[in-house]
Coordinates of C-alpha atoms and ligand atoms in Angstrom, one line a residue:
M10 CA 64.4 -68.9 -39.8
D11 CA 67.2 -69.9 -37.6
M12 CA 66.7 -69.4 -33.8
N13 CA 69.5 -67.0 -33.5
I14 CA 67.9 -64.7 -36.2
F15 CA 64.5 -65.2 -34.6
I16 CA 65.8 -63.9 -31.3
Q17 CA 67.6 -61.0 -33.0
N18 CA 64.4 -60.0 -34.9
I19 CA 61.7 -60.4 -32.3
P20 CA 60.8 -57.0 -30.8
K21 CA 62.1 -56.7 -27.3
A22 CA 62.2 -54.3 -24.3
E23 CA 65.2 -54.1 -22.0
L24 CA 64.3 -53.3 -18.4
H25 CA 67.5 -54.0 -16.5
L26 CA 70.5 -52.2 -18.0
H27 CA 73.0 -50.1 -16.2
I28 CA 74.3 -47.5 -18.6
E29 CA 77.7 -47.5 -16.9
G30 CA 77.8 -51.3 -17.5
T31 CA 77.7 -50.7 -21.3
L32 CA 81.2 -49.1 -21.2
E33 CA 83.1 -51.3 -23.7
P34 CA 86.9 -51.6 -23.1
G35 CA 87.7 -49.8 -26.4
T36 CA 85.5 -46.9 -25.4
L37 CA 86.9 -46.8 -21.9
F38 CA 90.5 -46.5 -23.3
R39 CA 89.4 -43.8 -25.8
M40 CA 87.8 -41.7 -23.1
A41 CA 90.7 -42.2 -20.7
E42 CA 93.0 -40.9 -23.3
R43 CA 91.0 -37.8 -24.3
N44 CA 90.3 -37.0 -20.6
G45 CA 94.0 -37.4 -19.6
I46 CA 93.3 -40.3 -17.2
R47 CA 96.0 -42.9 -16.5
L48 CA 94.7 -46.5 -16.3
K49 CA 96.1 -49.4 -14.4
Y50 CA 95.9 -51.5 -17.5
N51 CA 98.1 -50.9 -20.5
S52 CA 95.9 -52.5 -23.2
V53 CA 92.3 -53.3 -24.0
E54 CA 93.3 -57.0 -23.8
A55 CA 94.8 -56.5 -20.3
L56 CA 91.6 -54.8 -19.2
R57 CA 89.5 -57.6 -20.6
R58 CA 91.6 -60.2 -18.8
A59 CA 90.6 -58.4 -15.5
Y60 CA 86.9 -59.2 -16.2
R61 CA 86.9 -62.4 -14.1
F62 CA 84.7 -62.1 -11.1
D63 CA 84.1 -64.2 -8.0
N64 CA 81.0 -62.4 -6.8
L65 CA 79.1 -59.1 -7.1
Q66 CA 81.6 -57.0 -5.1
S67 CA 84.6 -58.1 -7.2
F68 CA 82.7 -56.9 -10.3
L69 CA 81.6 -53.6 -8.7
D70 CA 85.2 -52.7 -7.8
I71 CA 86.2 -52.8 -11.5
Y72 CA 82.9 -51.3 -12.7
Y73 CA 83.2 -48.2 -10.4
E74 CA 86.9 -47.8 -11.5
G75 CA 85.9 -48.0 -15.1
A76 CA 83.2 -45.4 -14.7
G77 CA 86.0 -42.9 -13.7
V78 CA 86.8 -42.2 -17.3
L79 CA 83.3 -40.6 -17.7
Q80 CA 84.0 -36.9 -17.1
K81 CA 82.1 -34.7 -19.6
E82 CA 78.6 -34.5 -20.9
I83 CA 79.8 -35.8 -24.3
D84 CA 81.2 -38.9 -22.6
F85 CA 77.8 -39.8 -21.1
Y86 CA 76.2 -39.0 -24.5
E87 CA 78.6 -41.3 -26.4
L88 CA 78.3 -44.1 -23.9
T89 CA 74.5 -44.1 -24.2
W90 CA 74.6 -43.7 -28.0
E91 CA 76.9 -46.7 -28.4
Y92 CA 74.5 -48.8 -26.4
L93 CA 71.5 -47.6 -28.4
L94 CA 73.2 -48.7 -31.7
K95 CA 73.8 -52.2 -30.3
A96 CA 70.2 -52.3 -29.0
K97 CA 68.9 -51.2 -32.4
A98 CA 70.9 -54.1 -34.1
Q99 CA 69.0 -56.5 -31.9
N100 CA 65.6 -55.0 -32.5
V101 CA 65.2 -53.6 -28.9
R102 CA 62.3 -51.2 -29.2
H103 CA 62.0 -49.8 -25.7
V104 CA 64.7 -49.4 -23.0
E105 CA 64.5 -48.5 -19.3
I106 CA 67.9 -47.5 -18.3
F107 CA 69.5 -47.3 -14.9
F108 CA 72.0 -44.7 -14.1
D109 CA 73.9 -44.3 -10.8
P110 CA 74.4 -40.5 -10.2
Q111 CA 76.4 -41.1 -7.0
T112 CA 79.1 -42.9 -8.9
H113 CA 79.8 -39.6 -10.6
T114 CA 78.8 -36.9 -8.1
E115 CA 81.1 -38.5 -5.6
R116 CA 84.0 -37.8 -8.0
G117 CA 83.0 -34.2 -8.4
I118 CA 81.0 -34.6 -11.7
A119 CA 77.8 -32.5 -11.7
F120 CA 74.5 -34.3 -11.6
E121 CA 73.3 -32.3 -14.6
T122 CA 76.4 -33.4 -16.7
V123 CA 75.4 -37.0 -16.1
I124 CA 71.7 -36.7 -16.8
N125 CA 71.9 -34.3 -19.7
G126 CA 74.4 -36.5 -21.6
I127 CA 72.4 -39.6 -21.1
Y128 CA 69.1 -38.0 -21.8
D129 CA 70.1 -36.2 -24.9
A130 CA 71.4 -39.5 -26.4
L131 CA 68.1 -41.2 -25.5
S132 CA 66.1 -38.4 -27.0
D133 CA 68.1 -38.7 -30.3
G134 CA 67.6 -42.5 -30.1
S135 CA 63.9 -42.1 -29.8
R136 CA 63.8 -39.7 -32.8
N137 CA 66.3 -41.4 -35.1
L138 CA 66.4 -45.1 -34.0
D139 CA 62.8 -45.4 -33.0
I140 CA 63.7 -46.8 -29.5
S141 CA 61.5 -45.4 -26.8
F142 CA 62.9 -45.0 -23.3
C143 CA 62.6 -44.1 -19.7
L144 CA 65.2 -43.4 -17.1
I145 CA 65.5 -45.0 -13.7
M146 CA 67.8 -43.3 -11.1
C147 CA 69.4 -45.8 -8.8
F148 CA 70.7 -45.1 -5.3
L149 CA 73.9 -46.8 -4.3
R150 CA 72.9 -49.0 -1.3
H151 CA 76.5 -49.2 0.1
L152 CA 76.3 -45.5 0.8
P153 CA 74.4 -43.9 3.7
E154 CA 70.7 -43.0 3.6
S155 CA 71.6 -39.3 3.9
D156 CA 73.5 -39.5 0.6
A157 CA 70.5 -41.0 -1.1
F158 CA 68.3 -38.2 0.3
E159 CA 70.8 -35.6 -1.1
T160 CA 70.7 -37.4 -4.5
L161 CA 66.9 -37.4 -4.5
S162 CA 66.9 -33.7 -3.8
Q163 CA 69.2 -33.1 -6.8
A164 CA 67.0 -35.2 -9.0
L165 CA 63.9 -33.0 -8.3
D166 CA 65.2 -30.4 -10.7
F167 CA 65.1 -33.1 -13.4
K168 CA 61.8 -34.7 -12.4
D169 CA 60.4 -34.7 -15.9
K170 CA 63.3 -36.7 -17.2
I171 CA 63.2 -39.5 -14.5
T172 CA 60.4 -42.1 -14.3
A173 CA 61.5 -44.3 -11.4
V174 CA 64.0 -44.8 -8.7
G175 CA 65.9 -48.0 -8.1
L176 CA 68.4 -49.5 -5.7
D177 CA 71.7 -51.2 -6.7
S178 CA 75.4 -51.9 -5.7
S179 CA 76.5 -54.2 -2.8
E180 CA 73.5 -56.1 -1.7
S181 CA 74.7 -58.1 1.3
G182 CA 74.4 -56.1 4.5
N183 CA 72.5 -53.3 2.8
P184 CA 68.8 -54.3 3.0
P185 CA 66.0 -52.4 1.2
S186 CA 64.7 -51.3 4.6
K187 CA 67.7 -49.0 4.9
F188 CA 66.1 -46.8 2.2
K189 CA 62.5 -47.0 3.3
R190 CA 62.2 -43.3 4.0
V191 CA 64.0 -42.2 0.9
F192 CA 61.7 -44.3 -1.3
E193 CA 58.7 -42.9 0.6
K194 CA 59.8 -39.4 -0.3
A195 CA 60.5 -40.4 -3.9
R196 CA 57.1 -42.0 -4.3
K197 CA 55.5 -38.8 -2.9
E198 CA 57.3 -36.9 -5.5
G199 CA 55.7 -39.1 -8.2
F200 CA 58.5 -41.5 -9.0
L201 CA 57.7 -45.2 -9.5
S202 CA 60.1 -47.7 -7.8
V203 CA 62.1 -50.8 -8.4
A204 CA 65.0 -52.4 -6.5
H205 CA 67.7 -55.0 -6.9
A206 CA 66.8 -57.8 -4.5
G207 CA 67.6 -61.5 -4.2
E208 CA 70.6 -61.4 -6.5
E209 CA 73.0 -62.4 -3.7
G210 CA 70.8 -61.3 -0.8
P211 CA 68.2 -63.5 0.9
P212 CA 64.5 -63.7 0.1
E213 CA 63.8 -61.4 3.1
Y214 CA 65.3 -58.5 1.0
I215 CA 62.7 -59.2 -1.7
W216 CA 59.9 -59.0 0.9
E217 CA 61.4 -55.7 2.1
A218 CA 61.6 -54.4 -1.4
L219 CA 57.8 -55.2 -1.8
Q220 CA 56.7 -54.0 1.6
D221 CA 59.0 -51.2 2.5
L222 CA 59.8 -49.8 -1.0
N223 CA 56.5 -50.6 -2.7
V224 CA 58.4 -51.7 -5.9
R225 CA 56.6 -52.4 -9.2
R226 CA 59.3 -54.9 -10.3
I227 CA 62.2 -56.8 -8.6
D228 CA 65.5 -56.6 -10.3
H229 CA 67.1 -60.1 -10.3
G230 CA 65.0 -61.8 -7.6
V231 CA 66.4 -65.3 -8.4
R232 CA 66.7 -66.2 -4.7
A233 CA 62.9 -65.9 -4.3
L234 CA 62.8 -69.6 -5.1
E235 CA 64.0 -70.4 -1.6
D236 CA 60.7 -69.0 0.0
P237 CA 57.5 -70.7 -1.2
S238 CA 55.3 -68.0 0.4
L239 CA 57.3 -65.3 -1.4
I240 CA 56.8 -67.2 -4.7
N241 CA 53.0 -67.2 -4.0
E242 CA 53.1 -63.5 -3.4
L243 CA 55.1 -62.7 -6.6
R244 CA 52.8 -65.0 -8.6
H245 CA 49.6 -63.7 -7.1
R246 CA 50.6 -60.1 -7.8
Q247 CA 52.4 -60.9 -11.0
I248 CA 55.3 -58.8 -9.9
P249 CA 57.9 -59.0 -12.8
L250 CA 61.4 -60.2 -12.1
T251 CA 64.1 -58.6 -14.4
V252 CA 66.5 -61.6 -14.7
C253 CA 70.0 -61.2 -16.1
P254 CA 71.2 -64.8 -17.0
L255 CA 74.8 -64.0 -18.2
S256 CA 75.3 -61.7 -15.3
N257 CA 74.3 -64.4 -12.8
I258 CA 76.9 -66.8 -14.3
K259 CA 79.7 -64.2 -14.5
L260 CA 79.0 -63.2 -10.8
C261 CA 78.9 -66.9 -9.7
V262 CA 75.2 -66.8 -8.5
F263 CA 75.0 -70.0 -10.5
K264 CA 77.9 -72.1 -11.8
T265 CA 76.5 -72.8 -15.2
M266 CA 73.5 -71.8 -17.3
Q267 CA 72.0 -75.3 -17.0
E268 CA 72.1 -74.8 -13.2
H269 CA 70.3 -71.4 -13.4
N270 CA 66.9 -71.5 -11.8
F271 CA 65.2 -69.5 -14.7
K272 CA 63.1 -72.5 -15.8
K273 CA 62.1 -73.3 -12.3
L274 CA 60.9 -69.7 -11.7
L275 CA 59.0 -69.8 -14.9
D276 CA 57.4 -73.1 -13.9
Q277 CA 56.1 -71.4 -10.8
G278 CA 54.0 -69.0 -12.9
L279 CA 56.1 -65.9 -12.4
C280 CA 56.5 -63.1 -14.9
L281 CA 60.1 -63.2 -15.9
T282 CA 62.0 -60.9 -18.3
V283 CA 65.4 -61.3 -19.9
N284 CA 68.0 -58.5 -19.6
S285 CA 71.7 -57.9 -19.9
D286 CA 72.6 -55.9 -16.7
D287 CA 76.1 -54.8 -17.6
P288 CA 76.7 -56.2 -21.1
A289 CA 80.2 -54.8 -21.6
Y290 CA 81.4 -56.8 -18.6
F291 CA 79.3 -60.0 -18.8
G292 CA 79.9 -61.0 -22.4
G293 CA 76.6 -60.3 -24.1
Y294 CA 73.8 -57.9 -24.9
V295 CA 70.1 -58.8 -24.5
A296 CA 69.9 -61.2 -27.5
E297 CA 72.9 -63.2 -26.3
N298 CA 71.0 -63.6 -23.0
Y299 CA 67.9 -65.0 -24.7
L300 CA 70.2 -67.3 -26.7
A301 CA 72.1 -68.6 -23.7
L302 CA 68.7 -69.5 -22.0
Q303 CA 67.4 -71.1 -25.2
N304 CA 70.5 -73.2 -25.5
A305 CA 70.4 -74.3 -21.8
F306 CA 66.7 -75.0 -21.6
Q307 CA 65.8 -75.8 -25.2
F308 CA 63.3 -73.0 -25.3
T309 CA 60.9 -73.0 -28.3
R310 CA 60.0 -70.0 -30.4
N311 CA 56.8 -69.8 -28.4
D312 CA 58.8 -69.7 -25.1
I313 CA 61.0 -66.9 -26.5
A314 CA 58.0 -65.0 -27.8
Q315 CA 56.4 -65.2 -24.3
L316 CA 59.5 -63.8 -22.7
A317 CA 59.5 -60.9 -25.3
I318 CA 55.8 -60.3 -24.5
N319 CA 56.7 -60.2 -20.8
S320 CA 59.3 -57.5 -21.5
F321 CA 56.6 -55.2 -22.8
S322 CA 53.9 -56.1 -20.3
A323 CA 56.4 -55.4 -17.4
A324 CA 57.5 -52.0 -18.9
F325 CA 56.5 -48.6 -17.8
I326 CA 54.6 -47.8 -21.0
S327 CA 50.9 -47.3 -21.8
E328 CA 48.6 -50.3 -22.3
D329 CA 48.1 -49.2 -25.9
K330 CA 51.8 -49.3 -26.6
K331 CA 52.1 -52.7 -24.9
D332 CA 49.3 -54.1 -27.2
I333 CA 51.0 -52.9 -30.3
F334 CA 54.2 -54.7 -29.6
I335 CA 52.5 -57.8 -28.2
E336 CA 50.5 -58.1 -31.4
Q337 CA 53.7 -57.8 -33.5
I338 CA 55.3 -60.6 -31.5
K339 CA 52.2 -62.9 -31.7
K340 CA 52.3 -62.5 -35.5
M341 CA 55.8 -63.8 -35.5
V342 CA 54.8 -67.2 -34.0
E343 CA 51.4 -67.6 -35.8
Ligands
LIG417 N1 75.4 -52.3 -10.4 C1 75.6 -52.6 -11.7 N2 75.3 -53.9 -11.9 C2 74.8 -54.4 -10.7 C3 74.3 -55.6 -10.3 N3 74.2 -56.7 -11.1 N4 73.9 -55.7 -9.0 C4 74.0 -54.6 -8.2 N5 74.5 -53.5 -8.5 C5 74.9 -53.3 -9.8
LIG418 ZN1 71.7 -54.7 -12.2

């Protein structure tokens, strides 16, 4: 079996995926038209040409602008359903999806419009596509703590639909410690926690995510390599990093895939997972991320299988469910 097909076929979980980042240009145009929104770009091609980023912020500016076409519950439903069809084609069997309610509530869209559209699509995906899921609500870290508290209080009405809270948006200058109290409240309410840290920000932000936010996983975390004592901590506790290789190249965290530190992090004994972050903007879904790493580092089938195993062992699912998928993966490399 050719490596490309092996990567497509191996069961995978995706743990770092912003649903707003799956908005494909064609869908964006279609939704803009039906919602009567004028875009700055006059064609899908012109929009695609704008997808050249120098850093995280230059991407976020375009990503928040794009999310403006999402207005009605059906828009959130269709966005999520389109992602699930792509995930299904790559044999993604479990997804943990980030959503950013503040991106929408700030524009006057009701919290329930956002969550109901996303959740109904995920429920249909679970029934009809056999993809299990959980939802992770992210706070936008460039906004004040008080806004995050307000968002958390809105989420309490939907507690049964949300598994964990996360932290995303502009990292530099917005350390995890800014949200220590919000995460304390969220954990008291029963939510698990994760946070983006060490994507552009320093290793200290990863320490803060661990110590102040009590996170179960670090999203990105690639800058951990600069701090040997942090690497020891991550290895010792086997805290998973949800790495997004194509994202890191597009946002200039590394110049080329060969220069990505993925292999170095693996060689330190860390639990790494492969994810697509914002696939509509970064040129590939999860299988393309595995393939890009395989090309750059000559990964074997066993290496790929181990990464797929990690994606399930790092997931917020039962041990029994993990074992079922891990067995299936092991059989593929026997
Ligand atoms: N929001 C969407 N994608 C993100 C990323 N890679 N980092 C921070 N915030 C984000
Ligand atoms: Zn992300």
